[in-house]
Coordinates of C-alpha atoms and ligand atoms in Angstrom, one line a residue:
M22 CA 176.2 131.0 83.9
A23 CA 173.0 132.9 83.9
A24 CA 173.5 134.1 80.4
K25 CA 174.4 130.6 79.2
L26 CA 171.2 129.2 80.8
S27 CA 169.0 131.8 79.2
H28 CA 170.6 131.0 75.8
Q29 CA 169.7 127.3 76.3
L30 CA 166.2 128.3 77.4
F31 CA 165.9 130.3 74.3
G32 CA 167.0 127.4 72.2
A33 CA 164.2 125.3 73.6
I34 CA 161.7 128.1 73.0
L35 CA 162.7 128.3 69.4
V36 CA 162.2 124.6 68.9
L37 CA 158.8 124.7 70.5
F38 CA 157.9 127.7 68.5
V39 CA 159.0 126.3 65.1
L40 CA 157.0 123.2 65.7
N41 CA 153.9 125.2 66.7
P42 CA 154.0 128.5 64.8
F43 CA 150.5 129.5 65.5
V44 CA 150.8 130.0 69.3
T45 CA 150.0 133.7 69.6
K46 CA 149.2 136.2 72.3
S47 CA 145.5 135.4 72.1
R48 CA 145.9 131.7 72.8
P49 CA 145.5 130.6 76.4
L50 CA 148.8 129.1 77.7
K51 CA 148.3 125.6 79.0
F52 CA 151.3 125.0 81.2
E53 CA 152.9 127.2 83.8
S54 CA 156.4 126.1 82.6
F55 CA 155.4 126.9 79.0
E56 CA 154.2 130.3 80.1
D57 CA 157.6 131.1 81.5
L58 CA 159.2 130.2 78.2
E59 CA 156.6 132.3 76.4
N60 CA 157.5 135.2 78.6
V61 CA 161.2 134.9 78.0
R62 CA 160.4 134.8 74.3
I63 CA 158.3 138.0 74.4
N64 CA 161.1 139.8 76.2
K65 CA 163.8 138.6 73.7
V66 CA 161.6 139.9 70.8
K67 CA 161.1 143.2 72.7
Q68 CA 164.9 143.5 73.3
F69 CA 165.5 142.9 69.6
L70 CA 163.0 145.4 68.5
R71 CA 164.3 147.9 70.9
A72 CA 167.9 147.4 69.8
Y73 CA 167.0 148.1 66.2
G74 CA 164.8 151.2 66.7
Y75 CA 161.3 149.6 66.5
Y76 CA 160.3 149.5 70.1
P77 CA 160.5 152.7 72.2
G78 CA 163.1 153.2 74.8
E79 CA 166.8 152.7 75.3
A80 CA 168.4 149.5 74.0
D81 CA 169.2 146.8 76.5
T82 CA 167.2 148.0 79.5
S83 CA 166.3 145.4 82.0
D84 CA 162.9 146.8 83.1
D85 CA 161.0 144.6 80.6
R86 CA 157.7 143.3 82.0
F87 CA 156.5 140.1 80.5
E88 CA 153.7 141.7 78.5
F89 CA 152.6 141.6 74.9
D90 CA 151.7 145.3 74.9
D91 CA 150.4 147.6 72.1
A92 CA 153.8 149.0 71.6
L93 CA 155.2 145.5 70.9
E94 CA 152.4 144.9 68.4
S95 CA 153.2 148.2 66.5
A96 CA 156.9 147.5 66.7
L97 CA 156.4 144.0 65.2
K98 CA 154.2 145.5 62.4
A99 CA 156.9 148.1 61.6
Y100 CA 159.6 145.4 61.5
Q101 CA 157.5 143.1 59.3
E102 CA 156.8 145.9 56.9
F103 CA 160.5 146.8 56.7
Y104 CA 161.3 143.2 56.0
S105 CA 158.4 142.6 53.5
L106 CA 157.0 139.9 55.8
D107 CA 153.3 139.3 56.4
V108 CA 152.2 142.2 58.7
T109 CA 150.6 140.2 61.4
G110 CA 151.7 142.1 64.5
E111 CA 152.4 138.7 66.0
I112 CA 155.6 136.7 66.8
D113 CA 155.3 134.2 64.0
S114 CA 157.9 131.8 62.7
N115 CA 158.8 133.9 59.7
T116 CA 159.5 136.9 62.0
I117 CA 161.6 134.8 64.3
K118 CA 163.5 133.4 61.4
A119 CA 164.2 137.0 60.1
M120 CA 165.3 138.1 63.5
S121 CA 167.9 135.3 64.0
T122 CA 169.6 136.0 60.6
P123 CA 173.1 137.6 61.1
R124 CA 173.0 141.3 60.5
C125 CA 174.5 144.7 61.0
G126 CA 174.3 146.2 64.4
V127 CA 173.1 149.6 63.4
P128 CA 169.4 150.3 64.1
D129 CA 166.9 150.4 61.2
I130 CA 165.1 153.7 60.7
N131 CA 161.6 153.4 59.3
L132 CA 160.8 156.8 58.0
Q133 CA 157.8 155.7 55.9
Q134 CA 159.3 157.4 52.9
T135 CA 158.7 156.4 49.3
S136 CA 162.3 155.4 48.4
N137 CA 163.7 152.1 49.7
Y138 CA 167.1 153.6 50.7
V139 CA 167.1 155.8 53.8
L140 CA 169.5 158.5 54.6
N141 CA 170.9 159.0 58.2
P142 CA 168.7 160.8 60.7
G143 CA 170.3 164.3 60.4
R144 CA 171.2 163.8 56.7
R145 CA 174.7 164.4 57.9
K146 CA 177.5 164.0 55.3
W147 CA 181.1 164.6 54.6
D148 CA 182.2 168.0 53.4
K149 CA 185.2 166.5 51.6
F150 CA 185.7 163.6 49.3
D151 CA 189.2 162.5 50.1
L152 CA 188.9 160.2 53.1
T153 CA 191.6 158.3 54.9
Y154 CA 191.2 155.2 57.1
N155 CA 193.5 153.3 59.4
Y156 CA 193.5 150.0 61.3
L157 CA 193.2 150.2 65.1
S158 CA 195.8 148.3 67.0
N159 CA 193.5 145.4 68.2
S160 CA 192.9 144.3 64.6
S161 CA 195.8 141.9 65.0
Q162 CA 193.6 139.4 66.8
V163 CA 192.2 138.0 63.6
A164 CA 194.1 135.7 61.3
D165 CA 195.2 136.8 57.9
L166 CA 194.6 140.4 58.5
D167 CA 196.6 141.4 55.4
Q168 CA 194.1 139.5 53.2
L169 CA 191.2 140.9 55.0
K170 CA 192.6 144.4 54.5
Q171 CA 192.6 143.7 50.7
A172 CA 189.0 142.7 50.8
I173 CA 188.1 145.9 52.7
A174 CA 190.1 147.9 50.1
G175 CA 188.0 146.2 47.4
A176 CA 184.9 147.5 49.1
F177 CA 186.2 151.1 49.2
A178 CA 187.1 150.7 45.5
T179 CA 183.5 149.8 44.7
W180 CA 182.1 152.9 46.5
R181 CA 184.7 155.0 44.7
N182 CA 183.5 153.7 41.4
Y183 CA 180.0 155.2 42.0
S184 CA 180.8 158.4 43.9
K185 CA 183.1 161.3 44.1
F186 CA 184.9 159.7 47.1
R187 CA 188.6 158.7 47.1
F188 CA 189.9 156.5 49.9
S189 CA 193.4 155.8 51.1
E190 CA 194.9 153.9 54.0
E191 CA 196.9 155.9 56.6
T192 CA 199.7 153.6 57.6
T193 CA 201.8 156.0 59.6
Q194 CA 201.7 154.9 63.3
G195 CA 199.8 157.3 65.4
A196 CA 198.7 159.5 62.5
A197 CA 195.0 160.5 62.5
A198 CA 192.5 159.1 59.9
D199 CA 189.0 159.9 59.0
I200 CA 187.7 156.3 59.7
G201 CA 189.1 153.9 62.2
I202 CA 188.6 150.3 61.3
G203 CA 189.0 147.4 63.8
F204 CA 188.2 143.8 64.6
F205 CA 187.0 143.5 68.2
R206 CA 185.5 140.9 70.6
R207 CA 182.5 141.5 72.9
D208 CA 182.8 144.7 74.9
H209 CA 185.1 147.0 73.2
G210 CA 184.5 150.3 74.8
D211 CA 181.9 152.0 72.5
G212 CA 178.7 150.9 74.4
S213 CA 177.7 148.4 71.8
P214 CA 179.4 145.1 72.8
F215 CA 179.6 142.4 70.1
D216 CA 177.8 139.1 70.8
G217 CA 180.3 136.3 70.1
P218 CA 180.1 133.8 67.2
A219 CA 176.8 134.0 65.2
D220 CA 174.4 131.3 66.3
P221 CA 171.2 130.7 64.4
S222 CA 169.3 129.6 67.5
R223 CA 169.7 133.1 68.9
L224 CA 167.5 136.1 68.0
R225 CA 170.3 138.7 67.7
N226 CA 173.4 138.1 65.7
V227 CA 175.5 141.1 65.0
L228 CA 178.4 140.9 62.6
A229 CA 179.6 144.5 62.5
H230 CA 178.6 148.1 63.0
A231 CA 179.7 151.6 61.8
A232 CA 179.2 155.3 62.5
Y233 CA 177.4 157.9 60.3
P234 CA 179.2 161.1 59.2
G235 CA 179.6 163.6 61.9
F236 CA 179.9 161.1 64.7
P237 CA 182.7 162.3 67.0
Y238 CA 184.6 159.1 66.5
M239 CA 184.2 157.6 63.0
F240 CA 184.4 153.8 63.3
L241 CA 183.9 150.7 61.3
H242 CA 184.0 147.6 63.7
F243 CA 183.9 144.0 62.8
D244 CA 183.0 141.3 65.4
A245 CA 186.3 139.3 65.6
D246 CA 184.4 136.2 66.7
E247 CA 183.0 135.6 63.1
N248 CA 184.9 133.6 60.6
W249 CA 186.0 136.5 58.4
S250 CA 186.8 135.2 54.9
V251 CA 188.0 136.6 51.6
Y252 CA 186.5 133.6 49.7
P253 CA 183.7 132.0 51.7
T254 CA 183.3 128.2 51.1
S255 CA 180.6 127.5 53.7
R256 CA 177.7 129.1 55.6
S257 CA 179.8 129.5 58.6
D258 CA 182.2 131.9 56.8
T259 CA 181.3 135.5 56.4
D260 CA 182.5 137.5 53.3
T261 CA 184.5 140.4 54.6
E262 CA 184.2 142.5 51.4
T263 CA 180.4 142.2 51.5
V264 CA 180.1 143.3 55.2
A265 CA 182.7 146.1 54.6
L266 CA 180.7 147.4 51.6
H267 CA 177.6 147.6 53.8
E268 CA 179.3 149.3 56.7
I269 CA 181.2 151.8 54.5
G270 CA 177.7 152.7 53.3
H271 CA 176.9 153.9 56.9
N272 CA 180.3 155.7 57.0
L273 CA 179.2 157.6 53.9
G274 CA 175.8 158.5 55.4
L275 CA 173.4 155.8 54.3
A276 CA 171.0 154.1 56.7
H277 CA 169.3 150.7 56.1
S278 CA 167.3 150.1 53.0
R279 CA 164.2 147.8 52.9
E280 CA 165.2 146.8 49.3
K281 CA 166.3 143.2 49.7
T282 CA 168.8 143.3 46.8
A283 CA 170.5 146.5 48.2
V284 CA 173.9 146.3 50.0
M285 CA 172.2 148.5 52.7
F286 CA 169.6 145.8 53.5
P287 CA 170.4 145.0 57.2
D288 CA 170.8 141.3 56.9
Y289 CA 173.8 139.3 55.7
N290 CA 172.7 136.8 53.0
G291 CA 176.0 135.6 51.6
T292 CA 178.4 137.3 49.2
R293 CA 177.2 140.5 47.5
R294 CA 180.1 142.7 46.4
T295 CA 178.3 145.0 43.9
L296 CA 176.1 148.0 44.7
D297 CA 172.4 147.9 43.8
P298 CA 170.8 150.9 41.9
D299 CA 169.0 151.6 45.3
D300 CA 172.4 152.1 47.1
I301 CA 173.7 154.4 44.3
A302 CA 170.4 156.4 44.3
G303 CA 170.7 156.9 48.0
L304 CA 174.3 158.2 47.9
T305 CA 173.6 160.4 44.9
E306 CA 170.6 161.9 46.7
L307 CA 172.7 162.6 49.9
Y308 CA 175.6 164.3 47.9
K309 CA 173.6 166.0 45.2
Ligands
NAG683 C1 184.0 150.0 38.2 O1 183.0 150.2 37.2 C2 183.4 149.6 35.9 C3 182.5 150.0 34.9 O2 181.2 150.0 35.3 C4 183.5 148.1 36.2 O3 183.9 147.5 35.0 C5 184.5 147.7 37.3 O4 184.4 146.4 37.6 C6 184.1 148.5 38.5 N1 185.0 148.3 39.6 C7 184.6 148.1 40.8 C8 185.8 147.9 41.9 O5 183.5 148.1 41.2
NAG684 C1 192.7 143.8 72.5 O1 193.5 142.7 72.4 C2 193.9 142.2 73.7 C3 195.0 141.1 73.5 O2 194.6 140.2 72.5 C4 192.7 141.7 74.5 O3 193.1 141.2 75.8 C5 191.7 142.9 74.7 O4 190.5 142.4 75.3 C6 191.4 143.4 73.3 N1 190.5 144.6 73.5 C7 189.4 144.7 72.8 C8 188.6 145.9 73.0 O5 188.9 143.8 71.9
NAG685 C1 183.7 129.1 62.2 O1 184.2 127.9 61.6 C2 184.2 126.8 62.4 C3 184.9 125.6 61.6 O2 184.3 125.5 60.4 C4 182.8 126.4 62.9 O3 182.9 125.4 63.8 C5 182.3 127.6 63.6 O4 181.0 127.4 64.1 C6 182.3 128.9 62.7 N1 181.9 130.0 63.5 C7 180.9 130.8 63.1 C8 180.6 132.0 64.0 O5 180.1 130.5 62.2
NAG686 C1 169.1 135.2 50.0 O1 169.7 134.8 48.8 C2 169.1 133.8 48.1 C3 169.9 133.4 46.9 O2 171.3 133.5 47.1 C4 167.7 134.2 47.7 O3 167.0 133.2 47.1 C5 167.0 134.6 49.0 O4 165.7 135.2 48.6 C6 167.7 135.7 49.7 N1 167.0 136.0 51.0 C7 166.7 137.3 51.3 C8 166.0 137.4 52.6 O5 167.0 138.2 50.6
ZN687 ZN1 174.0 148.4 58.7
ZN688 ZN1 182.1 149.0 68.0

């Protein structure tokens, strides 16, 4: 109930904010009730920036004070720079819009480097090129899993085309595989619960997440609450192959790129089933 109420509140804030995009930290707030909404908004933004690696501290801690502090301003600037937005250091409407776009749950890493692509923090990589994957048992909770599997196989084939990697599905029950793929709802035991169906009036909308090489448990998880499609016909469908292509990039060792046309850009913006030169350059650099 409390969570539902806060979502509704946040919807109200968003409407207010879109109508009046120039309310910033420096403006005096007129109404006590509006100030409360403003405070909730600041904390939602803080939580977003913390979850994606821009604001210091652990993700999803509850000790947020209602404060627009210097760390929040720097975090906003780093986020705006990564997303090629105007670097205002303020919670403006373009920033809110970018934050509510459905995206990958893996944090962005802003290393101030000259390339757009970014390699994973320890530059960890596979020491073999023949990889196997399997489907975890809970995957059966999505409809048409066999079709979705074909879309995911298509994504593996695309990476195969531009690398030394070869991928095959391990279908033997109980046999180990290098990468475990699954469709899960909400809390699924890895400390990063999914957030239910994407909702554009909400700041964070996670579609999927995946592990970098060397992680003790190599996973590629899809949020089962999205409308996974092999041929999207509307904005409420999410193209499975597009998201798989992105997440497999993490499994191979790539982090998020700030190049908007790259598969490794964190946001989902419709079907994009081919790699960008930036993605290929990143993988080539890691495995050279
Ligand atoms: C692989 O590359 C060839 C040549 O560049 C291209 O024609 C083909 O469509 C690619 N296949 C995939 C699955 O990306
Ligand atoms: C796995 O599926 C079962 C039955 O559909 C469900 O009760 C359970 O919550 C699921 N577990 C996860 C981690 O999604
Ligand atoms: C899934 O599709 C249904 C029917 O088109 C729609 O009502 C719902 O909002 C969609 N879910 C998401 C997460 O987009
Ligand atoms: C999303 O895709 C559309 C065209 O399909 C493009 O015009 C727009 O710039 C893209 N947005 C981002 C943030 O890349
Ligand atoms: Zn990602
Ligand atoms: Zn997960």
